[in-house]
Short mmCIF file of C-alpha atoms and ligand atoms in Angstrom, two decimals:
data_model
loop_
_atom_site.label_atom_id
_atom_site.label_comp_id
_atom_site.label_asym_id
_atom_site.label_seq_id
_atom_site.Cartn_x
_atom_site.Cartn_y
_atom_site.Cartn_z
CA MET A 27 71.52 85.07 -58.40
CA LYS A 28 68.77 83.12 -56.35
CA LEU A 29 70.02 80.11 -55.04
CA ARG A 30 68.11 78.32 -53.85
CA SER A 31 64.76 77.91 -52.82
CA THR A 32 63.31 79.37 -49.40
CA GLU A 33 63.38 76.19 -47.24
CA THR A 34 66.00 73.76 -47.46
CA PHE A 35 66.37 70.84 -44.73
CA TRP A 36 69.11 71.13 -44.05
CA PRO A 37 68.55 74.60 -41.95
CA LEU A 38 65.11 72.84 -41.09
CA LYS A 39 66.13 69.77 -39.47
CA ASN A 40 68.95 71.86 -36.19
CA ALA A 41 66.56 74.09 -36.25
CA MET A 42 63.34 71.68 -34.47
CA LEU A 43 64.41 70.50 -32.34
CA HIS A 44 62.17 66.44 -31.45
CA SER A 45 60.55 65.72 -35.11
CA TYR A 46 57.86 62.60 -35.64
CA PRO A 47 56.25 60.45 -37.67
CA SER A 48 54.10 60.01 -40.05
CA ILE A 49 50.99 57.97 -39.58
CA ASN A 50 51.20 53.93 -41.04
CA SER A 51 48.74 51.90 -39.72
CA ASP A 52 45.20 52.50 -38.12
CA ILE A 53 45.29 53.56 -34.80
CA ASP A 54 42.51 52.98 -31.47
CA THR A 55 43.29 55.35 -28.49
CA ASP A 56 40.31 57.54 -26.49
CA ILE A 57 41.73 60.58 -27.35
CA LEU A 58 41.86 62.33 -30.39
CA ILE A 59 44.03 65.94 -30.70
CA ILE A 60 43.74 67.59 -33.93
CA GLY A 61 46.76 70.29 -34.19
CA GLY A 62 49.97 70.81 -32.46
CA GLY A 63 50.42 74.58 -31.14
CA ILE A 64 49.91 75.61 -28.28
CA THR A 65 46.65 75.28 -28.10
CA GLY A 66 47.02 71.81 -28.64
CA ALA A 67 49.94 70.93 -26.21
CA LEU A 68 48.71 72.05 -23.16
CA ILE A 69 45.39 70.49 -24.24
CA ALA A 70 47.39 67.04 -24.47
CA TYR A 71 49.48 68.23 -21.43
CA LYS A 72 45.64 68.52 -19.34
CA LEU A 73 45.46 65.54 -20.61
CA ILE A 74 47.95 63.28 -20.03
CA THR A 75 48.63 64.22 -16.64
CA GLU A 76 44.98 63.17 -15.91
CA GLY A 77 46.41 59.59 -17.49
CA LYS A 78 43.94 59.35 -20.74
CA LYS A 79 45.29 57.76 -23.76
CA VAL A 80 45.54 60.05 -26.37
CA VAL A 81 47.56 60.27 -30.02
CA LEU A 82 48.13 63.58 -31.39
CA VAL A 83 48.45 64.77 -34.77
CA ASP A 84 49.24 67.92 -37.35
CA ARG A 85 49.54 68.22 -40.95
CA ARG A 86 52.30 70.15 -40.89
CA ASP A 87 55.35 69.98 -38.63
CA ILE A 88 54.56 70.22 -35.37
CA CYS A 89 53.69 73.81 -34.01
CA ASN A 90 54.13 75.49 -37.36
CA GLY A 91 50.86 76.64 -37.90
CA SER A 92 50.26 79.81 -36.48
CA THR A 93 52.56 78.50 -33.04
CA ALA A 94 55.43 80.00 -35.42
CA ALA A 95 53.78 83.46 -36.22
CA SER A 96 52.88 84.35 -32.54
CA THR A 97 54.21 87.97 -30.52
CA ALA A 98 53.54 85.88 -27.33
CA LEU A 99 52.53 88.79 -25.18
CA LEU A 100 50.37 87.32 -22.33
CA GLN A 101 48.48 89.48 -20.86
CA TYR A 102 44.69 89.61 -19.35
CA GLU A 103 43.68 92.31 -20.92
CA ILE A 104 41.27 91.60 -23.90
CA ASP A 105 40.20 92.65 -26.83
CA VAL A 106 36.99 94.16 -26.08
CA ALA A 107 37.76 96.48 -23.14
CA LEU A 108 35.96 95.86 -19.89
CA HIS A 109 33.93 98.10 -20.15
CA LYS A 110 32.29 97.17 -23.65
CA LEU A 111 32.51 93.73 -22.95
CA ILE A 112 30.23 94.70 -19.56
CA GLU A 113 27.73 95.86 -22.10
CA LEU A 114 28.33 92.62 -24.16
CA ARG A 115 28.28 90.01 -22.01
CA GLY A 116 26.86 91.41 -18.76
CA LEU A 117 28.96 92.29 -15.20
CA ASP A 118 29.90 88.29 -14.12
CA CYS A 119 31.25 86.53 -17.71
CA ALA A 120 33.30 89.76 -18.26
CA LEU A 121 34.37 89.84 -14.40
CA ASP A 122 35.16 86.54 -15.40
CA SER A 123 37.17 86.68 -19.11
CA TYR A 124 39.66 89.33 -17.39
CA ARG A 125 40.53 87.54 -13.86
CA ASN A 126 40.36 83.42 -16.25
CA GLY A 127 42.81 85.47 -18.27
CA LYS A 128 44.59 86.96 -15.20
CA LYS A 129 45.27 82.87 -13.38
CA ALA A 130 46.13 81.50 -16.20
CA ILE A 131 49.11 83.46 -16.86
CA PHE A 132 49.88 82.47 -13.33
CA ASP A 133 49.04 78.78 -14.43
CA LEU A 134 51.06 78.87 -17.61
CA ARG A 135 53.86 79.99 -15.40
CA ALA A 136 53.69 76.28 -13.31
CA ILE A 137 53.11 74.51 -16.06
CA ILE A 138 56.81 76.27 -17.48
CA ASP A 139 57.95 75.62 -14.11
CA THR A 140 57.83 72.06 -13.85
CA ILE A 141 58.37 71.21 -16.88
CA LYS A 142 61.11 72.90 -16.84
CA SER A 143 60.89 74.86 -20.42
CA ASP A 144 63.24 77.60 -21.76
CA CYS A 145 60.50 79.33 -22.91
CA GLN A 146 62.41 82.30 -22.11
CA PHE A 147 58.43 83.16 -19.73
CA GLU A 148 59.31 86.92 -18.01
CA PHE A 149 56.59 88.54 -16.13
CA LYS A 150 55.84 92.15 -17.29
CA LYS A 151 53.78 95.32 -17.00
CA SER A 152 51.14 96.04 -19.35
CA ILE A 153 50.77 99.90 -21.10
CA TYR A 154 47.78 100.64 -23.02
CA PHE A 155 48.26 103.82 -24.33
CA THR A 156 47.08 106.59 -26.38
CA SER A 157 48.50 109.11 -28.88
CA LEU A 158 45.13 110.68 -29.63
CA LYS A 159 43.03 113.06 -27.94
CA LYS A 160 39.91 111.44 -28.57
CA ASP A 161 40.50 108.38 -26.48
CA ILE A 162 40.60 109.09 -23.77
CA PRO A 163 37.19 109.64 -22.70
CA PHE A 164 37.53 106.02 -23.17
CA LEU A 165 40.30 105.12 -20.84
CA LYS A 166 39.53 106.92 -18.40
CA LYS A 167 36.15 105.47 -18.52
CA GLU A 168 38.13 101.52 -19.11
CA PHE A 169 40.16 102.54 -16.57
CA ASP A 170 37.31 103.56 -13.95
CA THR A 171 35.74 99.70 -14.25
CA ARG A 172 38.96 97.94 -13.57
CA ARG A 173 39.68 99.79 -10.95
CA GLN A 174 35.94 99.96 -9.96
CA HIS A 175 36.11 96.01 -9.61
CA GLY A 176 40.10 95.51 -7.94
CA PHE A 177 41.86 95.23 -11.26
CA ASP A 178 46.24 96.25 -10.59
CA VAL A 179 46.43 99.48 -12.86
CA THR A 180 47.69 103.02 -12.28
CA TRP A 181 46.88 105.60 -14.13
CA LEU A 182 49.88 107.29 -16.81
CA SER A 183 49.84 111.05 -17.97
CA ARG A 184 52.34 111.69 -20.62
CA PHE A 185 54.47 113.59 -17.88
CA ASN A 186 55.32 109.38 -17.51
CA LEU A 187 55.04 108.41 -20.50
CA LYS A 188 57.92 110.50 -21.59
CA GLU A 189 60.52 109.50 -18.86
CA MET A 190 59.65 105.68 -20.05
CA GLY A 191 60.18 107.50 -24.38
CA LEU A 192 57.16 106.88 -24.64
CA ASN A 193 55.30 109.60 -27.08
CA ALA A 194 52.24 109.17 -26.12
CA ILE A 195 50.10 111.05 -23.95
CA ALA A 196 48.29 108.72 -21.37
CA ALA A 197 47.98 105.60 -20.15
CA ILE A 198 46.19 102.27 -18.09
CA GLU A 199 49.76 100.75 -16.55
CA SER A 200 48.43 96.37 -16.16
CA LYS A 201 50.45 94.53 -13.85
CA THR A 202 50.22 92.07 -14.70
CA ALA A 203 51.06 90.53 -18.37
CA ALA A 204 54.04 88.11 -19.23
CA ILE A 205 56.06 87.42 -22.79
CA MET A 206 57.61 83.89 -23.78
CA ASP A 207 58.52 81.71 -26.62
CA PRO A 208 55.74 79.75 -27.79
CA TYR A 209 57.35 77.79 -30.28
CA LYS A 210 59.04 76.79 -27.14
CA LEU A 211 57.61 76.43 -24.95
CA ALA A 212 54.76 74.70 -27.59
CA ILE A 213 57.90 71.89 -28.43
CA ASP A 214 58.65 71.59 -25.65
CA LEU A 215 55.58 71.06 -24.19
CA LEU A 216 54.12 68.06 -26.79
CA TYR A 217 58.31 66.69 -25.83
CA TYR A 218 56.58 66.71 -21.68
CA CYS A 219 54.26 63.96 -23.04
CA HIS A 220 54.90 61.66 -26.07
CA GLN A 221 57.43 61.10 -22.61
CA ASN A 222 55.10 60.69 -20.34
CA GLY A 223 53.47 58.37 -23.03
CA MET A 224 51.37 59.99 -25.89
CA GLN A 225 52.05 59.52 -29.43
CA ILE A 226 52.41 62.16 -31.79
CA PHE A 227 52.01 61.63 -35.28
CA ASP A 228 53.21 65.11 -37.82
CA ARG A 229 52.84 65.29 -41.50
CA THR A 230 49.16 63.60 -40.21
CA ASN A 231 46.43 65.11 -42.14
CA ILE A 232 42.86 64.64 -41.34
CA THR A 233 40.50 64.97 -43.71
CA SER A 234 37.48 63.59 -42.20
CA ILE A 235 35.37 62.63 -39.51
CA GLN A 236 32.24 59.75 -38.84
CA ASN A 237 30.36 59.45 -36.09
CA GLN A 238 29.56 56.13 -34.95
CA LYS A 239 27.40 55.58 -31.89
CA GLU A 240 30.34 56.48 -28.85
CA LYS A 241 32.90 56.30 -31.54
CA CYS A 242 34.19 58.43 -33.86
CA ILE A 243 36.39 57.73 -36.42
CA ALA A 244 39.38 60.29 -38.52
CA HIS A 245 40.02 59.66 -41.40
CA THR A 246 43.94 60.73 -42.71
CA GLU A 247 44.53 62.17 -46.14
CA ASN A 248 47.48 58.95 -46.43
CA LYS A 249 44.20 56.31 -46.23
CA PHE A 250 44.99 55.99 -42.54
CA SER A 251 42.46 56.20 -39.54
CA ILE A 252 42.14 56.70 -35.85
CA THR A 253 38.80 55.91 -33.80
CA ALA A 254 39.17 57.46 -30.48
CA ASN A 255 36.06 58.15 -28.11
CA HIS A 256 36.68 61.78 -28.15
CA ILE A 257 38.02 64.01 -31.19
CA ILE A 258 39.52 67.47 -29.66
CA HIS A 259 39.85 70.20 -32.62
CA CYS A 260 43.24 72.43 -31.49
CA SER A 261 43.31 73.29 -34.84
CA GLY A 262 43.73 77.14 -34.85
CA TYR A 263 42.49 78.79 -37.54
CA GLU A 264 41.64 76.67 -39.93
CA SER A 265 39.27 74.97 -36.95
CA THR A 266 36.74 77.25 -40.58
CA GLU A 267 37.05 74.47 -42.97
CA THR A 268 34.90 71.87 -40.89
CA LEU A 269 33.02 74.53 -38.52
CA THR A 270 29.65 74.67 -39.71
CA GLU A 271 29.06 77.89 -37.77
CA LYS A 272 30.57 80.92 -38.55
CA VAL A 273 32.61 82.15 -35.78
CA VAL A 274 35.22 83.79 -36.21
CA ASP A 275 36.52 87.25 -38.91
CA LEU A 276 39.92 85.86 -40.18
CA LYS A 277 42.25 89.39 -41.67
CA SER A 278 45.31 89.17 -42.18
CA THR A 279 48.40 90.92 -39.60
CA TYR A 280 51.58 91.47 -39.43
CA VAL A 281 55.08 91.91 -37.29
CA ILE A 282 58.19 92.75 -37.29
CA ALA A 283 60.82 92.42 -35.35
CA SER A 284 64.32 94.35 -34.63
CA GLU A 285 68.28 93.65 -34.94
CA ASN A 286 69.54 92.44 -31.21
CA LEU A 287 69.56 96.41 -29.73
CA PRO A 288 73.12 96.30 -27.25
CA TYR A 289 71.10 96.54 -24.32
CA LEU A 290 67.19 96.51 -23.63
CA PRO A 291 65.19 100.06 -23.63
CA ALA A 292 64.51 100.78 -20.18
CA ALA A 293 60.79 100.38 -21.08
CA PHE A 294 61.62 97.35 -22.24
CA LYS A 295 62.76 95.47 -19.65
CA ASN A 296 59.63 95.46 -17.89
CA ALA A 297 57.01 96.35 -19.13
CA ILE A 298 54.84 95.78 -22.56
CA PHE A 299 52.78 98.17 -25.36
CA TRP A 300 49.17 98.05 -27.13
CA ASN A 301 47.20 101.11 -28.03
CA THR A 302 44.00 102.40 -28.68
CA SER A 303 43.80 102.54 -32.17
CA ASN A 304 42.23 100.24 -34.48
CA PRO A 305 43.21 97.92 -35.28
CA TYR A 306 45.82 98.81 -32.37
CA LEU A 307 50.46 97.91 -32.80
CA TYR A 308 51.20 96.20 -29.94
CA PHE A 309 55.44 96.57 -28.85
CA ARG A 310 57.55 93.48 -26.62
CA ALA A 311 60.85 92.92 -26.53
CA THR A 312 62.62 90.04 -26.59
CA ALA A 313 65.14 88.00 -23.82
CA ASP A 314 68.08 88.58 -27.06
CA ASN A 315 67.66 92.37 -26.75
CA ARG A 316 65.08 92.70 -30.41
CA ILE A 317 61.68 94.52 -29.98
CA ILE A 318 58.91 92.80 -31.69
CA ILE A 319 55.92 95.40 -33.05
CA GLY A 320 52.88 93.64 -34.53
CA GLY A 321 49.48 95.72 -36.27
CA GLY A 322 49.11 96.87 -39.99
CA ASP A 323 45.66 94.56 -39.54
CA GLU A 324 43.56 93.85 -42.74
CA ASP A 325 40.34 92.76 -43.43
CA PHE A 326 41.46 89.76 -45.39
CA LYS A 327 42.81 86.48 -45.77
CA ASP A 328 44.69 86.30 -48.37
CA ALA A 329 47.61 84.58 -48.08
CA ASN A 330 49.26 85.63 -51.54
CA LYS A 331 47.96 88.83 -50.52
CA ARG A 332 48.90 89.36 -47.71
CA ASP A 333 52.08 88.21 -48.32
CA LYS A 334 52.61 90.80 -51.53
CA LEU A 335 51.20 94.11 -48.79
CA LEU A 336 54.59 92.64 -45.95
CA PRO A 337 56.84 95.61 -47.06
CA LYS A 338 54.68 98.46 -46.54
CA LYS A 339 53.60 96.78 -43.72
CA GLU A 340 57.41 96.94 -42.59
CA ARG A 341 57.01 100.93 -43.62
CA TYR A 342 54.74 100.67 -42.30
CA LEU A 343 55.77 99.60 -38.08
CA LEU A 344 58.89 101.49 -38.59
CA LYS A 345 57.20 104.50 -38.75
CA GLN A 346 54.73 104.03 -36.18
CA PHE A 347 57.92 102.74 -34.06
CA HIS A 348 59.86 105.53 -34.43
CA ARG A 349 56.90 108.06 -33.92
CA LYS A 350 56.06 106.12 -30.27
CA PHE A 351 59.76 105.37 -29.36
CA PRO A 352 61.64 108.43 -30.86
CA LEU A 353 64.92 107.65 -29.44
CA ILE A 354 65.98 104.05 -29.82
CA ASN A 355 67.22 102.47 -33.33
CA PHE A 356 65.21 100.22 -34.42
CA LYS A 357 66.88 98.27 -37.70
CA MET A 358 64.87 96.49 -39.27
CA ASP A 359 66.64 92.17 -39.05
CA TYR A 360 63.44 90.42 -39.41
CA SER A 361 59.30 90.05 -40.84
CA TRP A 362 56.69 87.33 -41.34
CA ALA A 363 52.10 87.65 -41.70
CA GLY A 364 49.69 85.71 -40.62
CA THR A 365 46.32 84.97 -40.59
CA PHE A 366 43.80 85.92 -37.47
CA GLY A 367 40.63 86.35 -36.37
CA GLU A 368 38.48 88.05 -34.19
CA THR A 369 34.95 86.95 -32.30
CA GLN A 370 32.46 89.12 -32.53
CA ASP A 371 32.85 89.17 -28.45
CA GLY A 372 37.17 89.44 -28.56
CA LEU A 373 36.05 85.54 -26.15
CA PRO A 374 36.87 82.17 -27.27
CA TYR A 375 35.14 79.12 -27.84
CA PHE A 376 35.00 75.65 -26.24
CA GLY A 377 32.80 72.83 -26.37
CA LYS A 378 31.11 70.82 -28.54
CA PRO A 379 29.32 72.27 -31.69
CA ASP A 380 26.98 69.84 -31.51
CA PRO A 381 26.07 67.65 -29.10
CA ARG A 382 25.08 64.54 -30.27
CA LYS A 383 28.44 63.67 -31.42
CA ASN A 384 31.60 63.17 -28.89
CA GLU A 385 33.16 66.05 -31.34
CA HIS A 386 34.88 68.81 -29.12
CA TYR A 387 36.90 72.43 -30.00
CA VAL A 388 39.49 74.64 -27.76
CA LEU A 389 39.40 77.62 -30.20
CA GLY A 390 42.05 80.80 -28.18
CA PHE A 391 41.35 83.50 -31.21
CA GLY A 392 41.84 86.70 -31.46
CA GLY A 393 45.10 89.24 -29.14
CA ASN A 394 45.22 87.26 -26.13
CA GLY A 395 45.11 83.56 -28.22
CA ILE A 396 47.51 81.83 -25.96
CA THR A 397 45.98 82.52 -22.40
CA PHE A 398 42.71 81.79 -23.22
CA SER A 399 44.05 78.52 -24.55
CA VAL A 400 44.80 77.62 -20.97
CA LEU A 401 41.28 78.35 -20.40
CA GLY A 402 40.55 75.63 -22.88
CA MET A 403 42.94 74.18 -21.13
CA ASN A 404 41.26 73.60 -17.82
CA SER A 405 37.51 72.92 -18.34
CA ILE A 406 38.22 70.32 -21.46
CA LEU A 407 37.51 67.34 -18.77
CA ASP A 408 34.61 69.18 -18.36
CA SER A 409 33.58 68.92 -22.02
CA ILE A 410 34.73 65.31 -22.21
CA ASN A 411 32.51 63.89 -19.16
CA SER A 412 29.26 66.54 -19.70
CA LYS A 413 29.60 67.59 -16.89
CA LYS A 414 28.45 71.01 -15.44
CA ASN A 415 31.46 74.23 -15.91
CA GLN A 416 30.86 77.83 -16.35
CA ASP A 417 33.34 78.04 -19.02
CA LEU A 418 31.81 76.24 -21.25
CA GLU A 419 28.67 78.23 -20.99
CA TYR A 420 29.43 81.53 -21.20
CA TYR A 421 32.74 80.21 -24.89
CA ARG A 422 29.57 77.94 -25.48
CA PHE A 423 28.87 77.80 -29.33
CA GLY A 424 25.16 79.24 -31.33
CA ARG A 425 26.29 81.68 -28.30
C1 LIG B 511 50.86 87.52 -36.18
C2 LIG B 511 50.26 86.74 -34.94
C3 LIG B 511 50.75 87.33 -34.01
C4 LIG B 511 49.84 87.35 -32.66
N1 LIG B 511 50.03 87.61 -31.07
C5 LIG B 511 49.83 86.68 -29.54
C6 LIG B 511 50.42 86.86 -28.62
O1 LIG B 511 50.95 88.44 -29.04
N2 LIG B 511 48.84 86.58 -27.50
C7 LIG B 511 48.01 85.79 -27.63
O2 LIG B 511 48.27 85.51 -27.29
N3 LIG B 511 47.94 85.03 -28.94
C8 LIG B 511 49.14 86.18 -29.86
N4 LIG B 511 48.40 85.55 -31.17
C9 LIG B 511 47.69 83.66 -31.81
C10 LIG B 511 47.75 83.04 -31.19
O3 LIG B 511 49.20 83.20 -31.47
C11 LIG B 511 46.78 81.90 -31.56
O4 LIG B 511 45.83 82.47 -30.49
C12 LIG B 511 47.85 80.54 -30.92
O5 LIG B 511 49.57 80.21 -32.10
C13 LIG B 511 46.65 79.96 -31.97
O6 LIG B 511 47.55 78.02 -31.98
P1 LIG B 511 46.92 77.11 -32.01
O7 LIG B 511 48.10 76.07 -31.34
O8 LIG B 511 45.12 76.83 -30.83
O9 LIG B 511 47.15 76.90 -33.74
P2 LIG B 511 47.82 76.46 -33.87
O10 LIG B 511 49.61 77.15 -33.54
O11 LIG B 511 47.75 76.80 -35.98
O12 LIG B 511 47.94 75.09 -34.63
C14 LIG B 511 47.13 74.32 -34.89
C15 LIG B 511 47.61 72.94 -35.31
O13 LIG B 511 46.14 72.56 -36.89
C16 LIG B 511 47.43 72.19 -37.52
N5 LIG B 511 45.86 70.84 -38.32
C17 LIG B 511 44.80 72.26 -38.19
N6 LIG B 511 43.93 71.61 -39.92
C18 LIG B 511 44.32 70.36 -39.73
C19 LIG B 511 43.55 68.65 -40.28
N7 LIG B 511 42.35 67.98 -40.90
N8 LIG B 511 44.70 67.95 -39.86
C20 LIG B 511 45.98 67.86 -39.03
N9 LIG B 511 46.25 69.17 -38.48
C21 LIG B 511 45.24 70.94 -38.66
C22 LIG B 511 48.31 73.33 -37.99
O14 LIG B 511 48.49 72.24 -39.28
C23 LIG B 511 48.42 73.76 -36.79
O15 LIG B 511 49.91 73.06 -37.20
C24 LIG B 511 48.50 86.12 -32.42
C25 LIG B 511 48.80 85.38 -33.72
C26 LIG B 511 49.60 85.92 -35.12
C27 LIG B 511 48.75 84.83 -35.66
#
């Protein structure tokens, strides 16, 4: 017997820490942010701390887009290996992207400390491993490249990995990585901004934008308008609805989470893991002793097709986990699927696609979406003030 449909009000209400009204009048502001996920929250934090007048809207309840699905491994290692990124984008862009990703993890920690968010941020090591002999030359080249450029990496042998309980043949260990609860951080950031003067409207869908001289006028589905000097699109994968340039290949990805373990296996106390497979698998623990596994990506974005595959992907991820960590008793408690996207060079897109309009984008696509959003936070003021900025150059549209 199906006693009710999936989501009723009471469980949601009790899980929702803060909720905001939908828009009910026309508004004027300096800056409008479209999107209340982790990106919109970080950008809002930056602008509010700079004393700007900001309004933020989201078509859903806040933080219920990709941020709610994210597994939130924070790594400076980008989906494209450093030695490959050097070939694709040149030495300066590749090294800066890796170095700034590392700095972003510490920047994020500083913000969390400032707003006193209990988002369970923890520093970890990152283990990039392979179980395939054929991937050893690739991994060795990556290790040598990172070493040569001063990254804090160690080579781990099959023996070292076996001691951790990981069935693999080699790995690069990086000293800097972290994990957190991305939903809690985004909720806390938005609440902080709201307390400091930002207006937030959820369930407020922007359906069109008009550009008039220096002003942008955003129209909502319920026929109100928000007039702003600048609009910042932090609309995640749904930004593909408004962009004319194709910047990302959208696909589907899958995650499972275990029941709480009586104690966290030693390997997961200190480290997160990902591998060289394509698509790659990744593993992390949570503060309440669960293990989360992600991967099994498929090259399509159709949501019905994606969700139908979930049972099959649960079995796949479970099997992969038991192969890699045969000594850990993983019992699945939760599973979910999400839309995900990667850019050609694994890097984000920041700035104005059309220099004549005051519409800016901060699009942290890929497995480093969150650290990319921190980088976006650091360049948004220069985008607004039309000032030169190296990241706006590296991550520009039309590159
Ligand atoms: C399964 C999964 C695992 C991931 N794992 C990691 C990871 O380990 N590490 C990592 O760094 N990143 C990871 N990512 C990526 C990361 O989660 C995303 O980069 C990040 O959450 C994007 O945040 P966002 O705020 O840009 O987008 P979202 O959270 O999607 O927020 C965008 C918001 O914009 C709103 N919106 C869109 N259009 C409109 C409109 N027209 N009007 C009003 N509102 C609008 C949406 O409702 C949405 O809430 C993962 C993603 C997925 C799906």
